[in-house]
Coordinates of C-alpha atoms and ligand atoms in Angstrom, one line a residue:
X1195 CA 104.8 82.9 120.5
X1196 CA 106.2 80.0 118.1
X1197 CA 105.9 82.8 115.2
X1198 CA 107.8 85.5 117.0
X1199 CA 110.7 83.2 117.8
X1200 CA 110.7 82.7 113.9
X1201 CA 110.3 86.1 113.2
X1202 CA 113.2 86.9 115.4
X1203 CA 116.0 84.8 113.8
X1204 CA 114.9 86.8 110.2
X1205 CA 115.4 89.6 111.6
X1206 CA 118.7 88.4 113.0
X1207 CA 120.1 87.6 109.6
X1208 CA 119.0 90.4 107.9
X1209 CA 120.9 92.5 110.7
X1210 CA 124.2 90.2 110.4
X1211 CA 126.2 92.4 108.3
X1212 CA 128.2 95.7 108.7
X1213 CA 125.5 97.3 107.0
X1214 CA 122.5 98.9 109.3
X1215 CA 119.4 97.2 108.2
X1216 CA 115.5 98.2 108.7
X1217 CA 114.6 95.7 110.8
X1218 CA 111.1 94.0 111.6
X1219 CA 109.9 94.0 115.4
X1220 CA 109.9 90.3 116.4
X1221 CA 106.9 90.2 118.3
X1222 CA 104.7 91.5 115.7
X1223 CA 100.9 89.9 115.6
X1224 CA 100.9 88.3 112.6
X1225 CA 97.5 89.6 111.0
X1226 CA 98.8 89.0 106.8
X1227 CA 100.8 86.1 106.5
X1228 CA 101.9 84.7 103.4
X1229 CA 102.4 80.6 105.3
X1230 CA 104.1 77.9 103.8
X1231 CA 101.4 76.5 100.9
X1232 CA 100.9 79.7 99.4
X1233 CA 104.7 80.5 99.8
X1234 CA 105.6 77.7 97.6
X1235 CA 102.4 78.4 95.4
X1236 CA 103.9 81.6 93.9
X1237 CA 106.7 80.1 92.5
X1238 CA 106.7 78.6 89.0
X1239 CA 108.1 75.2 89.8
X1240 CA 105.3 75.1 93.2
X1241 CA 108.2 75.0 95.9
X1242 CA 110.2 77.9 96.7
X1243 CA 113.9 77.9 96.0
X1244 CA 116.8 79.8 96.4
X1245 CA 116.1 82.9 93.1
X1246 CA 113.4 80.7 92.0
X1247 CA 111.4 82.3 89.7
X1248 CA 107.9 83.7 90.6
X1249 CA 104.6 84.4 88.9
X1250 CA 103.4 87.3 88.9
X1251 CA 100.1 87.2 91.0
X1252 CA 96.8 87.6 89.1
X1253 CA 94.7 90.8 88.6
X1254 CA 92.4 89.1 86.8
X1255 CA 91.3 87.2 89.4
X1256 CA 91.8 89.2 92.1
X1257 CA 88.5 89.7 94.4
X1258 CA 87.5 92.8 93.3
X1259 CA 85.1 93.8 96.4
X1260 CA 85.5 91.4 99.1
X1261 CA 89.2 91.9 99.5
X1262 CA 91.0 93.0 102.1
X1263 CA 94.1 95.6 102.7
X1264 CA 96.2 92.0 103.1
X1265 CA 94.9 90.8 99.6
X1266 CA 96.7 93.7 98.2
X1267 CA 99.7 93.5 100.0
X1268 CA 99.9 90.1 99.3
X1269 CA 99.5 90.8 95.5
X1270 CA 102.1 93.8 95.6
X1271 CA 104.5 91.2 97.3
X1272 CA 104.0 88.3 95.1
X1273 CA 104.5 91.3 91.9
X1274 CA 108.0 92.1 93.6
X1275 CA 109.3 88.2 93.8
X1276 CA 107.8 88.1 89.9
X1277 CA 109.7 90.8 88.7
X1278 CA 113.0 90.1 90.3
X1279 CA 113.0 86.9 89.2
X1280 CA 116.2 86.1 87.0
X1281 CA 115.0 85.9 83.8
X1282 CA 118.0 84.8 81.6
X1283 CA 121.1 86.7 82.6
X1284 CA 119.0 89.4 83.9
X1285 CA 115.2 89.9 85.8
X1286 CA 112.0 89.6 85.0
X1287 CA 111.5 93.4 85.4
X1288 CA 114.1 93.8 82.5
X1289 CA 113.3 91.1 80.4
X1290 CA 110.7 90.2 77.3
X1291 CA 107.3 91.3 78.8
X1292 CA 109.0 95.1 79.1
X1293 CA 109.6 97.4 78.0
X1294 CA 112.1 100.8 79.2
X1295 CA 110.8 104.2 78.7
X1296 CA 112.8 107.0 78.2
X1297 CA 113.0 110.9 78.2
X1298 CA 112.1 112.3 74.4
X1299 CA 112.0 115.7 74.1
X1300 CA 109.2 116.6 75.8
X1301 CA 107.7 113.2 76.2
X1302 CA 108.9 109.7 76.3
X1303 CA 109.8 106.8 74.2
X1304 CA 109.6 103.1 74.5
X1305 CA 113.2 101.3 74.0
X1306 CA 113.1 97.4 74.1
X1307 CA 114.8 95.8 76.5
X1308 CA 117.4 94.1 74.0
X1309 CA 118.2 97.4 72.2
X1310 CA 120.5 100.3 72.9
X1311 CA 120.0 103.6 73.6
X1312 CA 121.0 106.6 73.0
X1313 CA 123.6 105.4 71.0
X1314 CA 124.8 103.4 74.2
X1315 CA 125.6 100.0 73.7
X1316 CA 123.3 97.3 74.3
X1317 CA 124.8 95.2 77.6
X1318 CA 123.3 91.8 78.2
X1319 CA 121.2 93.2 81.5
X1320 CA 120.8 96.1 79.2
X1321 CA 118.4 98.9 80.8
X1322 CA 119.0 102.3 80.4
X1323 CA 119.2 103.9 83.3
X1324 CA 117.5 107.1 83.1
X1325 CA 119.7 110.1 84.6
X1326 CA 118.7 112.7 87.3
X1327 CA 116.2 114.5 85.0
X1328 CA 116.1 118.9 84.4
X1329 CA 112.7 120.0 84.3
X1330 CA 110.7 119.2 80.8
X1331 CA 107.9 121.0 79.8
X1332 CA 105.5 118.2 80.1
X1333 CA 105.9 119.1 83.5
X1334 CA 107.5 115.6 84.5
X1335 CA 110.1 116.3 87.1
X1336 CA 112.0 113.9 89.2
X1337 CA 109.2 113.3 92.0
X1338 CA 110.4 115.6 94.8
X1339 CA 112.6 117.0 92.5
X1340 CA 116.0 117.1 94.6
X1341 CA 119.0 114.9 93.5
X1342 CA 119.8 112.4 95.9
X1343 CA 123.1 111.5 96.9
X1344 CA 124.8 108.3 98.7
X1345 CA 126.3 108.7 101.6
X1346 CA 129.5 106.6 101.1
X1347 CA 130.7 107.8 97.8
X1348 CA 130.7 111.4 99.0
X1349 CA 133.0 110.7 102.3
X1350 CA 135.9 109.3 100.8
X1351 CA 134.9 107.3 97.6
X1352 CA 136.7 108.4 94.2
X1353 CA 133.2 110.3 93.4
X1354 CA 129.9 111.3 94.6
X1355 CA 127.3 108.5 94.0
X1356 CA 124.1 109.7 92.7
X1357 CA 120.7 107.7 92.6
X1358 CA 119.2 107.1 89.4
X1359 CA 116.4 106.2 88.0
X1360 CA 114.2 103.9 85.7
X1361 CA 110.9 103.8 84.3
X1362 CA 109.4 100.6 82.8
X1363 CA 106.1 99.4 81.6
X1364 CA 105.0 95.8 80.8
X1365 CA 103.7 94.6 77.0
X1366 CA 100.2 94.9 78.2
X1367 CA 101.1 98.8 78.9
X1368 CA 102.3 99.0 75.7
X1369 CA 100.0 97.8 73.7
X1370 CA 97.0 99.3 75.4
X1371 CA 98.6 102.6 75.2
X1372 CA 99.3 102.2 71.5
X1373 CA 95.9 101.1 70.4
X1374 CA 94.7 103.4 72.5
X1375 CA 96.3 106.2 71.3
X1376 CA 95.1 104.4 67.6
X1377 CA 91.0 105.5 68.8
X1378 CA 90.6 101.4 68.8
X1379 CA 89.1 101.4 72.2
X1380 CA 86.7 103.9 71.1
X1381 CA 82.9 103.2 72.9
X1382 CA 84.2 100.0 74.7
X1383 CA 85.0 99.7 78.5
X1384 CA 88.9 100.7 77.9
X1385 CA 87.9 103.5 76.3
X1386 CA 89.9 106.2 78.9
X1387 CA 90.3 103.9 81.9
X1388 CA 93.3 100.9 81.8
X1389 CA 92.1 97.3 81.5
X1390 CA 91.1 95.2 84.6
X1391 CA 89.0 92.5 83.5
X1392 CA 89.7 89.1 81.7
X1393 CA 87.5 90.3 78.9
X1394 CA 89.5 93.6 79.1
X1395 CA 92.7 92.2 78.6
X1396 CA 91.2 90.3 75.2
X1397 CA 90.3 93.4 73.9
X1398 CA 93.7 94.8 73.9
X1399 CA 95.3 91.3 72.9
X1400 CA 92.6 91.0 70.0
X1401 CA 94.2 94.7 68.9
X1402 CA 97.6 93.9 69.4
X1403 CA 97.2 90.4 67.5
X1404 CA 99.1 88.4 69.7
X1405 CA 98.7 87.5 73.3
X1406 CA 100.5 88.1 76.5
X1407 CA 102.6 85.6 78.2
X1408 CA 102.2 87.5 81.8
X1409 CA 99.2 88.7 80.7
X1410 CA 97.3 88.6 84.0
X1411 CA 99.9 91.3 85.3
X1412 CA 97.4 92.9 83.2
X1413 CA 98.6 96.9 82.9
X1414 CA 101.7 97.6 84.9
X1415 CA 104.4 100.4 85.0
X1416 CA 107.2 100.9 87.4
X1417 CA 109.8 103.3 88.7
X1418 CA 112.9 102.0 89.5
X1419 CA 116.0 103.4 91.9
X1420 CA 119.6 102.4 91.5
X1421 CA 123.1 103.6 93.4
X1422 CA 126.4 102.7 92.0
X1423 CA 127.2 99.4 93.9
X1424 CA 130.6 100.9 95.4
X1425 CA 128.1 103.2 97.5
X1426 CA 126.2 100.6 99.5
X1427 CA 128.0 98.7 102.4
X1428 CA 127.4 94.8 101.1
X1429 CA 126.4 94.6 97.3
X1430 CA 125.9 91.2 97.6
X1431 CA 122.8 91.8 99.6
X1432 CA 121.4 93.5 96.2
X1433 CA 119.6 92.8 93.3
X1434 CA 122.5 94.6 90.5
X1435 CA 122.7 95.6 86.8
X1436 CA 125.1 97.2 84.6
X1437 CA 124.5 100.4 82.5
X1438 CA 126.3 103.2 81.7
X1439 CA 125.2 106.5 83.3
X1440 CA 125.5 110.5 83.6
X1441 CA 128.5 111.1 85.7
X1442 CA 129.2 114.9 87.1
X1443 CA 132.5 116.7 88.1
X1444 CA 132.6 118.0 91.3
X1445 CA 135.4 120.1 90.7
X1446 CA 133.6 122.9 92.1
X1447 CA 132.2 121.9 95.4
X1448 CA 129.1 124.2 94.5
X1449 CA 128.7 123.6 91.0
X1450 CA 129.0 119.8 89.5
X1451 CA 129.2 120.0 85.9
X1452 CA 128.2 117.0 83.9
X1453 CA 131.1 115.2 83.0
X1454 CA 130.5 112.6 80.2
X1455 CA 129.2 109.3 81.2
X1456 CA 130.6 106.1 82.6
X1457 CA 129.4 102.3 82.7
X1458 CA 129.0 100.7 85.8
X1459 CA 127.4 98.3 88.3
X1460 CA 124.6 99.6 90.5
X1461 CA 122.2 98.6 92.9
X1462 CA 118.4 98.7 93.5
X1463 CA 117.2 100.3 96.2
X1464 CA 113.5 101.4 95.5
X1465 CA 110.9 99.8 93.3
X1466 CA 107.5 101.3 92.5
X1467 CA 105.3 99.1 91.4
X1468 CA 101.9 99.4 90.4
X1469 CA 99.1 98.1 88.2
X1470 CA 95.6 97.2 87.6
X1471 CA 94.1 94.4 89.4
X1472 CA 90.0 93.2 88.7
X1473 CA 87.9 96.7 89.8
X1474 CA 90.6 98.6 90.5
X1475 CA 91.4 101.1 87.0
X1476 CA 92.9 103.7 89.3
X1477 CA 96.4 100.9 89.7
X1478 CA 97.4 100.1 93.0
X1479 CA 100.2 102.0 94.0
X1480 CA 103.1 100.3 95.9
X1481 CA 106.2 100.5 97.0
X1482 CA 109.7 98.5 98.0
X1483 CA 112.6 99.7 99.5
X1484 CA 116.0 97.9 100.4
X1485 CA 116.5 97.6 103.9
X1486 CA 119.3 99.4 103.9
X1487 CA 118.3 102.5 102.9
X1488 CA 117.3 104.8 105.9
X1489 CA 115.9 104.6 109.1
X1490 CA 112.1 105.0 110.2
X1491 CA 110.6 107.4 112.3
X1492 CA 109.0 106.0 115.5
X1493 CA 106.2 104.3 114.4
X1494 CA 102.9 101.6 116.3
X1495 CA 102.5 98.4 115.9
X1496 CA 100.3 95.6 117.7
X1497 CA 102.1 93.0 119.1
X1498 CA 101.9 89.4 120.1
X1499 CA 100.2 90.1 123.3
X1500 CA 97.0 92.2 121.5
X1501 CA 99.1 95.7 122.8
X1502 CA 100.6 98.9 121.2
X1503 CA 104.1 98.7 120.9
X1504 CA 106.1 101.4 119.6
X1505 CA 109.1 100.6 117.2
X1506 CA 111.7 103.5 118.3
X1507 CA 113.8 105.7 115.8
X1508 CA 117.4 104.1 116.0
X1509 CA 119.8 105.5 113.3
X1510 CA 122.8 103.7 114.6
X1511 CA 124.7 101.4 112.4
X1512 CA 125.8 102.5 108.2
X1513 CA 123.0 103.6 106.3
X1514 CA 123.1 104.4 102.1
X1515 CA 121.3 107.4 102.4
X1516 CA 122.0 108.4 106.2
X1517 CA 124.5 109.6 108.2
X1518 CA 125.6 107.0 111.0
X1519 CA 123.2 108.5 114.1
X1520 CA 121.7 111.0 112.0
X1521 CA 119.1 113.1 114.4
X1522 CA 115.5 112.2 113.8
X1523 CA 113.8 115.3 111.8
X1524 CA 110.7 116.4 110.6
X1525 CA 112.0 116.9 106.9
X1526 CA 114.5 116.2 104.5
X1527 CA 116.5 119.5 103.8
X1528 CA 117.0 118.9 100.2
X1529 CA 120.8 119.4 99.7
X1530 CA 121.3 119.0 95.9
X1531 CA 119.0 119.8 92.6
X1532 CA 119.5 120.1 88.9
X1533 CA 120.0 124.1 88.0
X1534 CA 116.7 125.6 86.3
X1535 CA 117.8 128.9 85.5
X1536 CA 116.3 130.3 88.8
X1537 CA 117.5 132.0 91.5
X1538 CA 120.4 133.1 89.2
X1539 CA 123.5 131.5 90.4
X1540 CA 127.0 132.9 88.9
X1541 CA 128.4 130.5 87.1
X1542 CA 125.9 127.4 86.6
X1543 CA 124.3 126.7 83.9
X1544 CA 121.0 124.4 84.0
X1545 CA 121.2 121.1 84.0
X1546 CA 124.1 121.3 86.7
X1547 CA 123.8 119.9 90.3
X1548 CA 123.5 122.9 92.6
X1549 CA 122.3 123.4 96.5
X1550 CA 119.6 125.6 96.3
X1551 CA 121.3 127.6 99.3
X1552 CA 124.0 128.4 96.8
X1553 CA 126.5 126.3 99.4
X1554 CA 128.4 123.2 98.9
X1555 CA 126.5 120.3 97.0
X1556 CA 126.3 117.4 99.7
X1557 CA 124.2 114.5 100.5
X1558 CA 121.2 115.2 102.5
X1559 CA 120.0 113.2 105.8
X1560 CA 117.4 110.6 105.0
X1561 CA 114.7 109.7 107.3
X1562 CA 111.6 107.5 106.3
X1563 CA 109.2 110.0 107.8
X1564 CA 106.1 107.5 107.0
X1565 CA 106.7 104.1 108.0
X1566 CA 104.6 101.7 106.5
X1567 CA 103.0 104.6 104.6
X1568 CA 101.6 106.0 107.8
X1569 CA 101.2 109.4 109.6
X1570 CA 105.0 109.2 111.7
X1571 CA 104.6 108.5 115.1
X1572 CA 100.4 108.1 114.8
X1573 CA 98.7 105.9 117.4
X1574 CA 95.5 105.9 115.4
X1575 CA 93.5 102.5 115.1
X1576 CA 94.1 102.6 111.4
X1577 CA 97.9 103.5 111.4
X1578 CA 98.7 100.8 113.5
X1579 CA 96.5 98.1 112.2
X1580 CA 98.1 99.4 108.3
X1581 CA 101.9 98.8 110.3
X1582 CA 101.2 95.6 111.8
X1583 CA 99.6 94.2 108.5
X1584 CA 103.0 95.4 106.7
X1585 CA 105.5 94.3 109.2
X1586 CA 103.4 90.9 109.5
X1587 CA 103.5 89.8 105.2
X1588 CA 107.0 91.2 105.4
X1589 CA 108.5 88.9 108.3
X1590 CA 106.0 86.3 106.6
X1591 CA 108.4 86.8 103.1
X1592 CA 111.7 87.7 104.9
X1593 CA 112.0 84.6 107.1
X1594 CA 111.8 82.1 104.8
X1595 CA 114.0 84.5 101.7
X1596 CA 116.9 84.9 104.7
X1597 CA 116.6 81.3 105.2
X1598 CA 116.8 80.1 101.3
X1599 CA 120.0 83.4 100.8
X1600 CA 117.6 85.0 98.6
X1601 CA 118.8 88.1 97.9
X1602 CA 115.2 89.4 97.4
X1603 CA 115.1 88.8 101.4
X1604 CA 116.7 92.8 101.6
X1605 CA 113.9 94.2 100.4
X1606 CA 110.3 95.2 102.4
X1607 CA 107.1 96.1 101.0
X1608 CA 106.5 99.2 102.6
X1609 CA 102.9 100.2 101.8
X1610 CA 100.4 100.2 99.2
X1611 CA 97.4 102.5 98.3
X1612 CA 94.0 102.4 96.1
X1613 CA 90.9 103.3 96.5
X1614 CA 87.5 101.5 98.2
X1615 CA 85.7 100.5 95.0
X1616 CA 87.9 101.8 91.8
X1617 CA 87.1 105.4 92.1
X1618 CA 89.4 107.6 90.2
X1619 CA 90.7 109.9 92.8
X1620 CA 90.9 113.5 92.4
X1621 CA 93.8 113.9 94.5
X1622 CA 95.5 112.2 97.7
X1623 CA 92.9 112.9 100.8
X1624 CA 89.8 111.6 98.6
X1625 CA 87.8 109.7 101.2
X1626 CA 87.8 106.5 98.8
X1627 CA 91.4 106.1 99.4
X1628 CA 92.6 102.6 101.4
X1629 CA 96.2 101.5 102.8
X1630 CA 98.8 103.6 102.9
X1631 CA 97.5 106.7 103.3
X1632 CA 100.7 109.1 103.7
X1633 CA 102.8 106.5 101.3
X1634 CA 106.2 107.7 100.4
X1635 CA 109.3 105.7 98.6
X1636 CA 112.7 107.4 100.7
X1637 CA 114.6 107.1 97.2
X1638 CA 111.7 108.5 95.2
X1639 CA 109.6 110.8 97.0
X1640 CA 112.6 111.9 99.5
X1641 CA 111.4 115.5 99.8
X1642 CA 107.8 115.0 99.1
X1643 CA 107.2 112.9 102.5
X1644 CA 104.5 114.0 104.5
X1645 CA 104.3 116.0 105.8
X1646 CA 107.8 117.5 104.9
X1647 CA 106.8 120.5 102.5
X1648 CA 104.4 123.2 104.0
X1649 CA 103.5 124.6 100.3
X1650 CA 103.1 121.0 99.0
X1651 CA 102.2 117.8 100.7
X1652 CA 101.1 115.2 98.3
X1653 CA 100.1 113.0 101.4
X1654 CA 100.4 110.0 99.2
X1655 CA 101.2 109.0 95.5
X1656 CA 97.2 109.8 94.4
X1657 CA 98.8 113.5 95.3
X1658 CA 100.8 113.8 92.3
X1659 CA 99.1 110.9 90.6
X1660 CA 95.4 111.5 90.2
X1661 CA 92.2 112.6 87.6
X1662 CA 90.2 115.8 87.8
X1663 CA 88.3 114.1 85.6
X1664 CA 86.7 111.3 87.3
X1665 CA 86.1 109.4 83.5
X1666 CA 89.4 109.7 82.4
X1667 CA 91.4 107.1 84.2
X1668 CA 94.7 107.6 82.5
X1669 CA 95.6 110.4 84.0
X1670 CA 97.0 108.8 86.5
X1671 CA 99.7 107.7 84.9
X1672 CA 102.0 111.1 84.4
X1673 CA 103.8 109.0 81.5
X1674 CA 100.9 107.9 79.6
X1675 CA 100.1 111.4 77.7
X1676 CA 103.6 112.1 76.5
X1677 CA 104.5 108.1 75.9
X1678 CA 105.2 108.0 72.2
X1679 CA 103.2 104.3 70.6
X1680 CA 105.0 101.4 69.8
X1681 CA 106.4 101.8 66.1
Ligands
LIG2126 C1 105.5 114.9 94.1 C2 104.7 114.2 93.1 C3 104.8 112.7 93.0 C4 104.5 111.8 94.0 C5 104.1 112.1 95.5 C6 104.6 110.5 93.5 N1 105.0 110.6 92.1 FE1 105.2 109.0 90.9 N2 105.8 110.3 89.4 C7 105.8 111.7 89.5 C8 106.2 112.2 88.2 C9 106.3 113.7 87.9 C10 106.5 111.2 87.4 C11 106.9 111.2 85.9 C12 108.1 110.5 85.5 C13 109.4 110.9 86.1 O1 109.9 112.0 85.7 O2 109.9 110.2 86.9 C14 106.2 109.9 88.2 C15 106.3 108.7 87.7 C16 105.9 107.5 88.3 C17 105.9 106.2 87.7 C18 106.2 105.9 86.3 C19 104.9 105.8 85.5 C20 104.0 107.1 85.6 O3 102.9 107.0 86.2 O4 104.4 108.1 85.2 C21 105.5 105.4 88.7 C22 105.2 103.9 88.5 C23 105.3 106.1 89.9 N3 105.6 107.5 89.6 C24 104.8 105.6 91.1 C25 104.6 106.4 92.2 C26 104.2 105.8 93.5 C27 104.0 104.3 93.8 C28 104.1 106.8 94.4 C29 103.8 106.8 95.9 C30 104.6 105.9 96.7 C31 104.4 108.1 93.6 N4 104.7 107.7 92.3 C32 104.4 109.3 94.2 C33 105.4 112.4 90.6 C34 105.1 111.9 91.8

């Protein structure tokens, strides 16, 4: 009971603004905890304080067998505190162990953290955020490929506030990739899966002459959402950066027309992060959100008392991506995408923002259809056990974040995936795959939540990110192949 009271007054401070807030059920069994020793052990200086920085958690030594679903969640936790912890005037994540990737033609290119981009320039928290992206032939599209729109800047603000987003990898990424793609991992264990080991990681340091500060991140690369800051209902309760984006006209309610761009403040409100950790070459796969984002769907949990609770749909309150008592769906309509040419639409030209039912461009109604990464509304063994184990590390983290004002206490794990022993997964219902089983980020995957589509349902990120060829591990990535090497 003593933990539940805890839990509680977390989840009253999280909820103490104007702004809505996912919030955690207070009398959730507490099955992954991070406590107090371990806490205060991820932080460089050994006790936790108020946007102290964190290290990132080892993958090195991460158990690579006897582990459990909590070991993971832990790690993807302890990864999220790491990277957004300040790191000069800006974070970890955008700081000197990566690296941003951008769009290149038909691939991508590597721009330092420090340097400008496309002839933008360089701000101190410089990191290009990468604009709503038209189809490339590599076949890389905007996961879901809809555009997603805020809520706030549509009703009333001076103009519609689109999400964006940013792709980053760390040094070790880097400089696998480019040796690599160099043939000098020819016949040794890297050869065409990413590094795990401690004698992985020398290989790729003894290449790259020079080793790696946050080397036991080992090989990481993330995704990154951002809304201008004037969209969200408290930007204090952000992690922010400035960069200069795409901005559209919506002159034409139907058809908005790029419009130049425009520098600005914005404000993170997904993260994908994932990496390699000690037996695990297919990455784990995991994903934040801000609590502000959108509601869940009803979802099971186990409670304090050993009994099935259920955590009810509640959409009351201001949400980013939600309208204020939004109806609780079974998909995302998506409401806005970048013209391809096809259907023919008078008067757009691709690369515009269009609604595929030729109507008004508006912002659609965000649900998180998957809590926790689970089959919505599932009273399966496994579903709840997966939800009670997130919603446990997550109080576990929040409590003590809300207590400190850490602005990192906004944010919740919600799920990670990999599979039972490494395997390289063919696609997203392999039987090898563990956690988070229908995982979905509401800002990154919006309309690829299961089971939302009824051609396509990725079920989980292995959908989209996966190897038909079990020996070549890099696959997964879907930047790897068209990443240009460092120079
Ligand atoms: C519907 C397909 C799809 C699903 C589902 C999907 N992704 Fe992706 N993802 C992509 C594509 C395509 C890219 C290529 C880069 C881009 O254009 O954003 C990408 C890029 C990424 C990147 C940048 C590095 C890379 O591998 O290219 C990360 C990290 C990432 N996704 C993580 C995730 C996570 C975590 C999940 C599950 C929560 C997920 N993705 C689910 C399609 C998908």
């Amino acid at each position: 009971m003593k933990s539940a009271i805890a839990l509680g007054i977390a989840t009253a401070l999280l909820a103490g603004t104007a702004s809505a807030a996912t919030t955690l059920p207070p009398d959730v069994k507490p099955t992954c905890v991070v406590d107090k020793t371990q806490f205060d052990g991820w932080f460089a200086s050994g006790k936790a304080a108020p946007n102290g920085v964190v290290k990132p958690a080892s993958g090195v030594t991460f158990p690579p067998l006897q582990n459990t679903a909590c070991d993971f969640y832990k790690w993807g936790s302890q990864m999220f505190l790491w990277l957004t912890s300040p790191q000069n005037s800006s974070y970890v994540f955008q700081g000197s162990s990566f690296l941003n990737v951008v769009p290149d033609g038909d691939g991508f290119r590597y721009v330092p953290n420090t340097q400008a981009a496309n002839g933008q320039p360089a701000a101190p928290n410089f990191a290009r955020v990468r604009a709503v992206k038209t189809t490339n032939a590599a076949g890389a599209e905007q996961a879901g490929g809809g555009v997603l729109i805020a809520q706030k800047g549509f009703t009333g603000g001076p103009f519609p506030y689109l999400t964006y987003y940013g792709l980053h990898t760390n040094d070790v990424f880097a400089s696998y990739l480019t040796s690599q793609k160099a043939g000098l991992f020819a016949n040794t264990s890297i050869a065409t899966n990413f590094p795990t080991t401690a004698a992985d990681l020398a290989l790729v340091e003894k290449t790259a002459g020079k080793s790696f500060p946050d080397g036991v991140a080992l090989t990481m690369e993330l995704k990154t959402s951002w809304v201008d800051a004037r969209a969200v209902a408290d930007p204090s309760r952000y992690v922010l950066m400035n960069a200069t984006v795409q901005t559209y006209s919506t002159a034409n309610p139907n058809i908005w027309k790029p419009s130049g761009s425009a520098p600005g403040t914005f404000a993170l409100v997904g993260v994908h992060i994932v990496a390699t950790v000690n037996g695990h070459p297919e990455m784990v796969w995991s994903t934040f959100e801000h609590v502000d984002n959108a509601p869940d769907a009803p979802y099971y949990y186990t409670n304090t008392q050993n009994v099935t609770a259920k955590a009810a749909y509640d959409s009351s309150g201001v949400w980013t991506f939600t309208p204020t008592n939004a109806p609780l769906t079974k998909s995302i309509a998506e409401t806005a995408r970048i013209y391809d040419g096809s259907p023919e639409q008078a008067g757009a030209n691709k690369g515009d923002i269009v609604n595929s039912d030729q109507g008004a461009v508006k912002p659609a109604s965000v649900i998180r259809l998957t809590p926790w990464g689970n089959q919505g509304d599932s009273q399966a063994t496994a579903d709840v056990a997966n939800a009670t184990d997130l919603i446990s590390i997550n109080a576990s983290l929040v409590n003590p974040l809300a207590a400190m004002k850490d602005v990192r206490a906004n944010y919740l794990q919600i799920g990670g995936v990999w599979t039972q022993k490494g395997q390289i997964p063919k696609g997203g219902t392999d039987d090898s795959l563990r956690g988070s089983l229908k995982l979905a980020n509401a800002t990154m995957e919006t309309f690829f939540q299961y089971p939302d589509s009824a051609e396509f349902q990725p079920h989980n990120c292995f959908g989209c990110h996966n190897s038909k060829d079990a020996s070549n591990g890099l696959n997964v990535s879907h930047i790897f192949k068209g990443l240009k090497p460092l120079p």
